[in-house]
Tab-separated table of C-alpha atoms in Angstrom:
chain	number	residue	atom	x	y	z
A	1	MET	CA	-23.798	-29.118	-12.266
A	2	ALA	CA	-21.060	-26.983	-10.843
A	3	THR	CA	-19.933	-29.367	-8.120
A	4	ALA	CA	-19.090	-31.986	-10.746
A	5	GLY	CA	-15.784	-30.124	-10.952
A	6	LEU	CA	-14.998	-31.382	-7.486
A	7	LYS	CA	-14.790	-34.902	-8.779
A	8	THR	CA	-13.254	-34.533	-12.207
A	9	ASN	CA	-10.477	-32.158	-11.090
A	10	GLY	CA	-9.750	-33.780	-7.765
A	11	ALA	CA	-9.653	-32.258	-4.303
A	12	THR	CA	-6.227	-30.650	-4.768
A	13	ASP	CA	-7.315	-28.771	-7.865
A	14	THR	CA	-10.494	-27.608	-6.146
A	15	ARG	CA	-8.500	-26.373	-3.165
A	16	GLN	CA	-6.224	-24.429	-5.516
A	17	ARG	CA	-9.185	-22.996	-7.410
A	18	ILE	CA	-10.719	-21.791	-4.145
A	19	ILE	CA	-7.412	-20.099	-3.309
A	20	ASP	CA	-7.253	-18.438	-6.736
A	21	VAL	CA	-10.830	-17.165	-6.468
A	22	ALA	CA	-10.132	-15.960	-2.921
A	23	VAL	CA	-7.107	-13.911	-4.073
A	24	SER	CA	-9.191	-12.382	-6.828
A	25	LEU	CA	-12.034	-11.468	-4.430
A	26	PHE	CA	-9.619	-10.184	-1.752
A	27	THR	CA	-8.073	-7.788	-4.270
A	28	ARG	CA	-11.514	-6.522	-5.286
A	29	HIS	CA	-13.269	-6.404	-1.903
A	30	SER	CA	-10.393	-6.693	0.628
A	31	PHE	CA	-10.041	-9.624	3.009
A	32	ALA	CA	-12.577	-8.258	5.496
A	33	GLY	CA	-15.101	-7.715	2.709
A	34	THR	CA	-14.912	-11.285	1.385
A	35	SER	CA	-16.920	-14.117	2.953
A	36	LEU	CA	-16.694	-17.866	2.319
A	37	GLN	CA	-20.233	-17.512	0.925
A	38	MET	CA	-19.006	-14.991	-1.684
A	39	ILE	CA	-16.258	-17.398	-2.718
A	40	ALA	CA	-18.799	-20.214	-3.032
A	41	ASP	CA	-21.131	-17.991	-5.102
A	42	GLU	CA	-18.285	-16.946	-7.415
A	43	MET	CA	-17.429	-20.608	-8.082
A	44	GLY	CA	-21.010	-21.819	-8.357
A	45	PHE	CA	-20.388	-24.043	-5.317
A	46	THR	CA	-22.360	-24.452	-2.136
A	47	LYS	CA	-20.808	-22.959	0.983
A	48	ALA	CA	-20.443	-26.531	2.284
A	49	ALA	CA	-18.158	-27.378	-0.643
A	50	VAL	CA	-15.832	-24.499	0.291
A	51	TYR	CA	-16.135	-25.369	3.977
A	52	HIS	CA	-14.924	-28.883	3.145
A	53	HIS	CA	-11.513	-27.339	2.350
A	54	PHE	CA	-11.405	-24.275	4.633
A	55	HIS	CA	-13.360	-23.892	7.861
A	56	THR	CA	-12.578	-20.206	8.429
A	57	ARG	CA	-11.441	-17.214	6.416
A	58	GLU	CA	-8.313	-17.145	8.589
A	59	GLN	CA	-7.448	-20.689	7.528
A	60	LEU	CA	-8.012	-19.711	3.901
A	61	LEU	CA	-5.807	-16.613	4.285
A	62	GLY	CA	-3.049	-18.813	5.658
A	63	ALA	CA	-3.268	-21.052	2.584
A	64	VAL	CA	-3.346	-18.006	0.291
A	65	VAL	CA	-0.128	-16.481	1.645
A	66	GLU	CA	1.724	-19.767	2.240
A	67	PRO	CA	3.410	-19.959	-1.217
A	68	LEU	CA	4.628	-16.363	-0.904
A	69	PHE	CA	6.057	-16.974	2.567
A	70	GLY	CA	7.673	-20.168	1.341
A	71	GLN	CA	9.444	-18.182	-1.384
A	72	VAL	CA	10.446	-15.102	0.582
A	73	ARG	CA	12.053	-17.060	3.432
A	74	PRO	CA	14.950	-18.563	1.393
A	75	ILE	CA	15.509	-15.202	-0.319
A	76	ILE	CA	15.935	-13.560	3.097
A	77	GLU	CA	18.221	-16.363	4.276
A	78	GLN	CA	20.377	-16.204	1.144
A	79	ALA	CA	20.536	-12.420	1.399
A	80	GLU	CA	21.605	-12.585	5.049
A	81	ALA	CA	24.410	-14.995	4.067
A	82	GLN	CA	26.012	-12.507	1.646
A	83	ARG	CA	29.310	-10.961	2.741
A	84	SER	CA	28.741	-7.225	2.418
A	85	ARG	CA	25.869	-4.921	3.333
A	86	ASN	CA	25.548	-3.947	-0.313
A	87	ALA	CA	25.382	-7.560	-1.505
A	88	ARG	CA	22.813	-8.382	1.199
A	89	ALA	CA	20.577	-5.472	0.195
A	90	GLU	CA	21.012	-6.182	-3.531
A	91	HIS	CA	20.049	-9.839	-3.118
A	92	MET	CA	16.979	-8.928	-1.051
A	93	LEU	CA	15.942	-6.252	-3.562
A	94	THR	CA	16.172	-8.459	-6.645
A	95	GLY	CA	14.351	-11.286	-4.857
A	96	TYR	CA	11.609	-8.995	-3.561
A	97	ALA	CA	11.082	-7.347	-6.956
A	98	ASP	CA	10.813	-10.791	-8.527
A	99	LEU	CA	8.181	-11.921	-6.012
A	100	ALA	CA	6.219	-8.684	-6.397
A	101	VAL	CA	6.029	-9.173	-10.160
A	102	ARG	CA	5.165	-12.873	-10.004
A	103	HIS	CA	2.485	-12.389	-7.317
A	104	ARG	CA	1.053	-9.002	-8.210
A	105	ALA	CA	-2.478	-9.648	-6.948
A	106	LEU	CA	-1.331	-11.391	-3.787
A	107	MET	CA	1.221	-8.702	-2.900
A	108	SER	CA	-1.480	-6.068	-3.090
A	109	VAL	CA	-3.621	-8.067	-0.652
A	110	LEU	CA	-0.686	-8.380	1.714
A	111	ALA	CA	0.671	-4.876	1.431
A	112	GLY	CA	-2.504	-2.914	1.506
A	113	ASP	CA	-4.975	-4.439	3.892
A	114	PRO	CA	-4.452	-3.503	7.544
A	115	GLY	CA	-6.747	-6.341	8.663
A	116	VAL	CA	-4.630	-8.868	6.797
A	117	ILE	CA	-1.352	-7.514	8.160
A	118	ASP	CA	-2.602	-7.548	11.764
A	119	MET	CA	-3.891	-11.093	11.426
A	120	LEU	CA	-0.685	-12.369	9.817
A	121	ARG	CA	1.466	-10.664	12.443
A	122	ALA	CA	-0.567	-12.462	15.104
A	123	GLN	CA	-0.528	-15.798	13.267
A	124	GLY	CA	3.087	-16.688	12.743
A	125	ASP	CA	6.522	-15.492	11.750
A	126	PHE	CA	5.262	-12.885	9.277
A	127	GLY	CA	6.342	-10.020	11.547
A	128	ASP	CA	9.803	-11.543	11.874
A	129	LEU	CA	10.146	-11.917	8.073
A	130	ILE	CA	9.096	-8.281	7.510
A	131	ASN	CA	11.569	-7.038	10.129
A	132	ARG	CA	14.429	-9.031	8.595
A	133	GLN	CA	13.656	-7.610	5.147
A	134	ILE	CA	13.635	-4.077	6.543
A	135	LYS	CA	16.962	-4.695	8.321
A	136	LEU	CA	18.644	-5.946	5.138
A	137	PHE	CA	17.816	-2.591	3.496
A	138	ALA	CA	18.120	-0.324	6.537
A	139	ASP	CA	21.639	-1.546	7.398
A	140	LEU	CA	22.884	0.409	4.365
A	141	ASP	CA	22.216	3.638	6.255
A	142	PRO	CA	22.008	3.137	10.035
A	143	GLY	CA	19.512	5.510	11.621
A	144	PRO	CA	15.939	6.595	10.958
A	145	GLY	CA	16.615	7.699	7.366
A	146	GLY	CA	17.664	4.162	6.459
A	147	LEU	CA	14.524	2.723	8.058
A	148	VAL	CA	12.317	5.150	6.132
A	149	LYS	CA	14.008	4.302	2.832
A	150	ALA	CA	13.611	0.578	3.546
A	151	ALA	CA	9.908	0.986	4.308
A	152	VAL	CA	9.364	3.153	1.210
A	153	VAL	CA	11.016	0.546	-1.051
A	154	LEU	CA	9.049	-2.391	0.407
A	155	ALA	CA	5.690	-0.567	0.403
A	156	GLY	CA	6.375	1.161	-2.896
A	157	ILE	CA	7.179	-1.966	-4.888
A	158	ALA	CA	4.281	-3.915	-3.374
A	159	GLY	CA	1.845	-1.040	-3.918
A	160	ALA	CA	3.005	-0.261	-7.459
A	161	ALA	CA	2.617	-3.948	-8.376
A	162	LEU	CA	-1.164	-3.649	-7.919
A	163	PRO	CA	-2.880	-5.129	-10.977
A	164	SER	CA	-5.116	-2.023	-11.199
A	165	SER	CA	-2.062	0.227	-11.284
A	166	VAL	CA	-1.192	2.527	-14.192
A	167	LEU	CA	1.658	0.239	-15.150
A	168	ASP	CA	1.092	-1.915	-18.196
A	169	LEU	CA	4.476	-3.595	-18.574
A	170	ASP	CA	5.545	-7.170	-19.110
A	171	ASP	CA	6.954	-8.948	-16.070
A	172	ASP	CA	10.625	-8.725	-17.036
A	173	ALA	CA	10.496	-4.998	-17.709
A	174	LEU	CA	8.531	-4.273	-14.531
A	175	ARG	CA	10.944	-6.329	-12.417
A	176	GLN	CA	13.945	-4.495	-13.881
A	177	HIS	CA	12.354	-1.071	-13.268
A	178	PHE	CA	11.482	-2.051	-9.673
A	179	ILE	CA	15.090	-3.085	-9.076
A	180	GLU	CA	16.381	0.177	-10.532
A	181	ALA	CA	13.930	2.282	-8.494
A	182	GLY	CA	14.891	0.372	-5.339
A	183	ARG	CA	18.625	0.795	-6.011
A	184	ARG	CA	18.210	4.526	-6.425
A	185	THR	CA	16.154	4.893	-3.251
A	186	LEU	CA	18.604	2.813	-1.230
A	187	GLY	CA	21.720	4.272	-2.846
A	188	LEU	CA	22.901	0.899	-4.225
A	189	ARG	CA	25.176	0.821	-7.254
A	190	THR	CA	24.393	-1.573	-10.080
A	191	PRO	CA	26.535	-4.630	-9.306
A	192	ARG	CA	29.184	-5.714	-11.833
A	193	ARG	CA	28.177	-9.378	-11.687
A	194	PRO	CA	24.667	-10.326	-12.766
A	195	SER	CA	22.352	-11.055	-9.847
A	196	ARG	CA	22.398	-14.606	-8.478
A	197	LEU	CA	18.624	-14.607	-8.779
A	198	ALA	CA	18.978	-16.331	-12.137
A	199	ALA	CA	19.708	-19.516	-10.149
A	200	PRO	CA	17.471	-19.171	-7.102
A	201	ASN	CA	18.129	-22.706	-5.885
A	202	ALA	CA	21.909	-22.441	-5.801
A	203	PRO	CA	23.314	-22.509	-2.242
A	204	ALA	CA	24.306	-19.133	-0.803
A	205	PRO	CA	28.080	-18.485	-0.793
A	206	ARG	CA	29.805	-18.818	2.597
B	1	MET	CA	-27.344	8.322	27.717
B	2	ALA	CA	-24.947	8.213	24.822
B	3	THR	CA	-27.106	10.169	22.360
B	4	ALA	CA	-27.083	13.145	24.737
B	5	GLY	CA	-23.740	13.948	23.086
B	6	LEU	CA	-25.640	14.727	19.915
B	7	LYS	CA	-27.217	17.731	21.566
B	8	THR	CA	-24.495	19.055	23.831
B	9	ASN	CA	-21.743	18.882	21.179
B	10	GLY	CA	-23.858	19.988	18.252
B	11	ALA	CA	-24.472	18.215	14.970
B	12	THR	CA	-21.189	19.372	13.391
B	13	ASP	CA	-19.091	17.913	16.205
B	14	THR	CA	-21.011	14.634	16.060
B	15	ARG	CA	-20.501	14.454	12.303
B	16	GLN	CA	-16.771	14.990	12.778
B	17	ARG	CA	-16.624	12.386	15.563
B	18	ILE	CA	-18.336	9.847	13.290
B	19	ILE	CA	-15.717	10.594	10.618
B	20	ASP	CA	-12.860	10.177	13.125
B	21	VAL	CA	-14.252	6.863	14.392
B	22	ALA	CA	-14.793	5.713	10.799
B	23	VAL	CA	-11.143	6.410	9.871
B	24	SER	CA	-10.000	4.501	12.935
B	25	LEU	CA	-12.237	1.502	12.106
B	26	PHE	CA	-11.304	1.585	8.394
B	27	THR	CA	-7.615	1.347	9.284
B	28	ARG	CA	-8.297	-1.616	11.597
B	29	HIS	CA	-10.883	-3.536	9.564
B	30	SER	CA	-10.641	-1.979	6.062
B	31	PHE	CA	-13.519	-0.095	4.460
B	32	ALA	CA	-15.328	-3.253	3.330
B	33	GLY	CA	-15.077	-4.703	6.830
B	34	THR	CA	-16.639	-1.684	8.579
B	35	SER	CA	-20.424	-1.235	8.792
B	36	LEU	CA	-22.407	1.782	9.968
B	37	GLN	CA	-23.541	-0.481	12.829
B	38	MET	CA	-19.921	-1.008	13.931
B	39	ILE	CA	-19.380	2.749	13.934
B	40	ALA	CA	-22.533	3.241	16.007
B	41	ASP	CA	-21.435	0.518	18.453
B	42	GLU	CA	-17.966	2.060	18.824
B	43	MET	CA	-19.514	5.442	19.687
B	44	GLY	CA	-22.266	4.080	21.929
B	45	PHE	CA	-24.831	5.474	19.477
B	46	THR	CA	-27.807	3.854	17.848
B	47	LYS	CA	-27.459	3.119	14.146
B	48	ALA	CA	-30.213	5.701	13.576
B	49	ALA	CA	-28.006	8.417	15.109
B	50	VAL	CA	-25.231	7.628	12.602
B	51	TYR	CA	-27.790	7.336	9.792
B	52	HIS	CA	-28.974	10.860	10.606
B	53	HIS	CA	-25.595	12.092	9.301
B	54	PHE	CA	-24.652	9.439	6.710
B	55	HIS	CA	-27.126	7.246	4.862
B	56	THR	CA	-24.551	4.935	3.250
B	57	ARG	CA	-20.954	3.883	3.795
B	58	GLU	CA	-20.163	5.421	0.400
B	59	GLN	CA	-21.442	8.808	1.589
B	60	LEU	CA	-19.347	8.458	4.736
B	61	LEU	CA	-16.261	7.541	2.703
B	62	GLY	CA	-16.757	10.670	0.631
B	63	ALA	CA	-16.819	12.784	3.790
B	64	VAL	CA	-13.761	10.963	5.155
B	65	VAL	CA	-11.570	11.660	2.117
B	66	GLU	CA	-12.920	15.161	1.375
B	67	PRO	CA	-10.363	17.075	3.510
B	68	LEU	CA	-7.483	15.189	1.889
B	69	PHE	CA	-8.794	15.855	-1.626
B	70	GLY	CA	-9.304	19.506	-0.707
B	71	GLN	CA	-5.636	19.737	0.266
B	72	VAL	CA	-4.053	17.714	-2.519
B	73	ARG	CA	-5.821	19.616	-5.323
B	74	PRO	CA	-4.099	23.010	-4.735
B	75	ILE	CA	-0.742	21.245	-4.268
B	76	ILE	CA	-1.142	19.613	-7.691
B	77	GLU	CA	-2.230	22.902	-9.271
B	78	GLN	CA	0.674	24.832	-7.742
B	79	ALA	CA	3.089	22.096	-8.798
B	80	GLU	CA	1.781	22.152	-12.374
B	81	ALA	CA	2.326	25.933	-12.450
B	82	GLN	CA	6.073	25.664	-11.725
B	83	ARG	CA	8.423	26.461	-14.606
B	84	SER	CA	10.696	23.403	-14.792
B	85	ARG	CA	10.076	19.662	-14.613
B	86	ASN	CA	12.329	19.486	-11.565
B	87	ALA	CA	10.486	22.274	-9.749
B	88	ARG	CA	7.131	20.659	-10.593
B	89	ALA	CA	8.223	17.289	-9.213
B	90	GLU	CA	9.873	18.849	-6.151
B	91	HIS	CA	6.741	20.813	-5.286
B	92	MET	CA	4.533	17.732	-5.669
B	93	LEU	CA	6.918	15.628	-3.589
B	94	THR	CA	7.155	18.034	-0.641
B	95	GLY	CA	3.390	18.569	-0.664
B	96	TYR	CA	2.643	14.842	-0.871
B	97	ALA	CA	5.094	13.978	1.928
B	98	ASP	CA	3.503	16.665	4.079
B	99	LEU	CA	-0.009	15.272	3.506
B	100	ALA	CA	1.139	11.699	4.163
B	101	VAL	CA	2.603	12.706	7.517
B	102	ARG	CA	-0.366	14.829	8.590
B	103	HIS	CA	-2.939	12.199	7.569
B	104	ARG	CA	-1.135	8.949	8.328
B	105	ALA	CA	-4.234	6.896	9.162
B	106	LEU	CA	-6.262	8.285	6.290
B	107	MET	CA	-3.488	7.772	3.725
B	108	SER	CA	-3.250	4.126	4.687
B	109	VAL	CA	-6.995	3.723	4.074
B	110	LEU	CA	-6.657	5.373	0.692
B	111	ALA	CA	-3.459	3.733	-0.447
B	112	GLY	CA	-4.049	0.195	0.676
B	113	ASP	CA	-7.659	-0.762	0.206
B	114	PRO	CA	-8.558	-1.842	-3.335
B	115	GLY	CA	-12.272	-1.472	-2.583
B	116	VAL	CA	-11.767	2.130	-1.535
B	117	ILE	CA	-9.676	2.988	-4.580
B	118	ASP	CA	-12.196	1.454	-7.003
B	119	MET	CA	-15.081	3.273	-5.356
B	120	LEU	CA	-13.274	6.602	-5.329
B	121	ARG	CA	-12.230	6.233	-8.956
B	122	ALA	CA	-15.881	5.672	-9.838
B	123	GLN	CA	-17.138	8.501	-7.633
B	124	GLY	CA	-15.365	11.615	-8.764
B	125	ASP	CA	-12.126	13.191	-9.873
B	126	PHE	CA	-9.923	10.948	-7.707
B	127	GLY	CA	-8.563	9.081	-10.734
B	128	ASP	CA	-7.736	12.370	-12.437
B	129	LEU	CA	-5.883	13.640	-9.337
B	130	ILE	CA	-3.860	10.418	-9.077
B	131	ASN	CA	-2.940	10.557	-12.778
B	132	ARG	CA	-1.816	14.197	-12.495
B	133	GLN	CA	0.387	13.356	-9.496
B	134	ILE	CA	1.962	10.466	-11.399
B	135	LYS	CA	2.580	12.702	-14.423
B	136	LEU	CA	4.338	15.364	-12.317
B	137	PHE	CA	6.849	12.708	-11.214
B	138	ALA	CA	6.981	10.620	-14.398
B	139	ASP	CA	7.794	13.627	-16.620
B	140	LEU	CA	11.290	13.609	-15.084
B	141	ASP	CA	12.053	10.419	-17.014
B	142	PRO	CA	9.741	9.891	-19.999
B	143	GLY	CA	9.053	6.202	-20.561
B	144	PRO	CA	8.033	3.236	-18.442
B	145	GLY	CA	10.922	3.617	-15.973
B	146	GLY	CA	9.669	7.063	-15.008
B	147	LEU	CA	6.143	5.755	-14.502
B	148	VAL	CA	7.403	2.945	-12.273
B	149	LYS	CA	9.467	5.331	-10.155
B	150	ALA	CA	6.467	7.665	-9.805
B	151	ALA	CA	4.216	4.807	-8.691
B	152	VAL	CA	6.852	3.492	-6.254
B	153	VAL	CA	7.231	6.939	-4.649
B	154	LEU	CA	3.479	7.525	-4.300
B	155	ALA	CA	2.725	4.021	-2.991
B	156	GLY	CA	5.889	3.865	-0.891
B	157	ILE	CA	5.311	7.104	1.018
B	158	ALA	CA	1.621	6.342	1.584
B	159	GLY	CA	2.353	2.774	2.686
B	160	ALA	CA	5.292	3.664	4.932
B	161	ALA	CA	3.150	6.331	6.637
B	162	LEU	CA	0.920	3.564	8.081
B	163	PRO	CA	0.488	4.180	11.810
B	164	SER	CA	1.322	0.514	12.486
B	165	SER	CA	4.587	0.821	10.595
B	166	VAL	CA	8.019	0.272	12.129
B	167	LEU	CA	8.683	3.984	11.973
B	168	ASP	CA	8.465	5.825	15.267
B	169	LEU	CA	9.523	9.316	14.216
B	170	ASP	CA	8.075	12.740	14.886
B	171	ASP	CA	6.224	14.332	11.993
B	172	ASP	CA	8.966	16.756	10.926
B	173	ALA	CA	11.653	14.077	10.796
B	174	LEU	CA	9.397	11.633	8.949
B	175	ARG	CA	8.397	14.262	6.377
B	176	GLN	CA	12.046	15.160	5.749
B	177	HIS	CA	13.041	11.504	5.330
B	178	PHE	CA	10.123	10.923	2.936
B	179	ILE	CA	11.238	13.892	0.841
B	180	GLU	CA	14.815	12.637	0.761
B	181	ALA	CA	13.753	9.093	-0.172
B	182	GLY	CA	11.502	10.474	-2.908
B	183	ARG	CA	14.258	12.726	-4.296
B	184	ARG	CA	16.639	9.785	-4.505
B	185	THR	CA	14.122	7.535	-6.227
B	186	LEU	CA	13.175	10.234	-8.720
B	187	GLY	CA	16.724	11.522	-9.219
B	188	LEU	CA	15.897	15.034	-7.951
B	189	ARG	CA	18.673	17.201	-6.523
B	190	THR	CA	18.054	19.007	-3.269
B	191	PRO	CA	16.918	22.473	-4.392
B	192	ARG	CA	18.968	25.514	-3.358
B	193	ARG	CA	15.937	27.550	-2.291
B	194	PRO	CA	13.769	26.194	0.520
B	195	SER	CA	10.543	24.646	-0.711
B	196	ARG	CA	7.606	26.989	-1.282
B	197	LEU	CA	5.520	24.653	0.884
B	198	ALA	CA	6.244	26.924	3.854
B	199	ALA	CA	3.674	29.328	2.345
B	200	PRO	CA	1.118	26.992	0.782
B	201	ASN	CA	-1.376	29.810	0.102
B	202	ALA	CA	0.997	32.022	-1.862
B	203	PRO	CA	0.070	32.251	-5.542
B	204	ALA	CA	2.082	30.054	-7.866
B	205	PRO	CA	4.669	31.926	-9.975
B	206	ARG	CA	3.763	32.487	-13.625
């Protein structure tokens, strides 16, 4: 019986499994094309079992994007604390490329679906986080050209990270190529020191 | 009576209006989240009036993307006919940036929605056209780095062209900034001659 999983794995595991299945269905059918019923069917659950954890698709979407938001926020804050425009953009770029590679399916849901973006902008500080990321890149070249380059880098890395993309690279190689493509677009030189991303929990320098 | 428009405007106009409303709803709700009924409601038509022109959403999607496919195909063919790798990539880039600017809403539907991309890949020569565009860019730098840069440029320009994007530029300025961002990412120098895009119907040089 499928719902036996609810008991043996515990409620937290079930919640996480619903989130994982939701991401997978969102990337195949888009957010608007995925119902709680489809998620239940995919898991062999009743709709009531899914409803026990998430009452609406909006609530589920919030839970799906929460880990990504939780990771991008400190990257933005650490980037903003760097001393030079170049260091700020470099820190944001390496952090963003890392997230894109580690959350390929989720980034494609976020980047591509206009319904998702509108809902997230309405829901919380998503719009603010996007604008701060754009500013960190666009400050390298004040004016509309800098804004366009920033938008191309953010959309390009997220879009190219799509699991169905032509790219069949391991994570480390893909991350490094994203960083190099972003540096070229933004006109950033390769820094002499290795990126601080290797120790993401270290406090930002003051 | 709303259906009176069917007669006074003629069937061709109605067909085009359905397509325009469909693009607008796709960009707001994604393809999967838009039904023929929603299109009928938006136009004040009965579902039967929409059904008279399009029997399925798939058929409607085909009609929606047809003009874009019709325009990208000759750009790819002209680009492939150029003599050098740089000229091939430059021609593809200027043509792609031009299409992205002229079809901002439609490009966002195409670029962002995984359901749309999967359906189009299954339907016709869409996958082949995408692969030929990638090759025109990736040939500049054989290897995985070139593929990544090609994918970032294609996804980045399409994604940044989103009507809801931060960019509030007129079409000419946006196109020029897209071309410059693409050249930087791909490592293309600004060509001495103006792009041949000014005369898109001229035969490609042999």
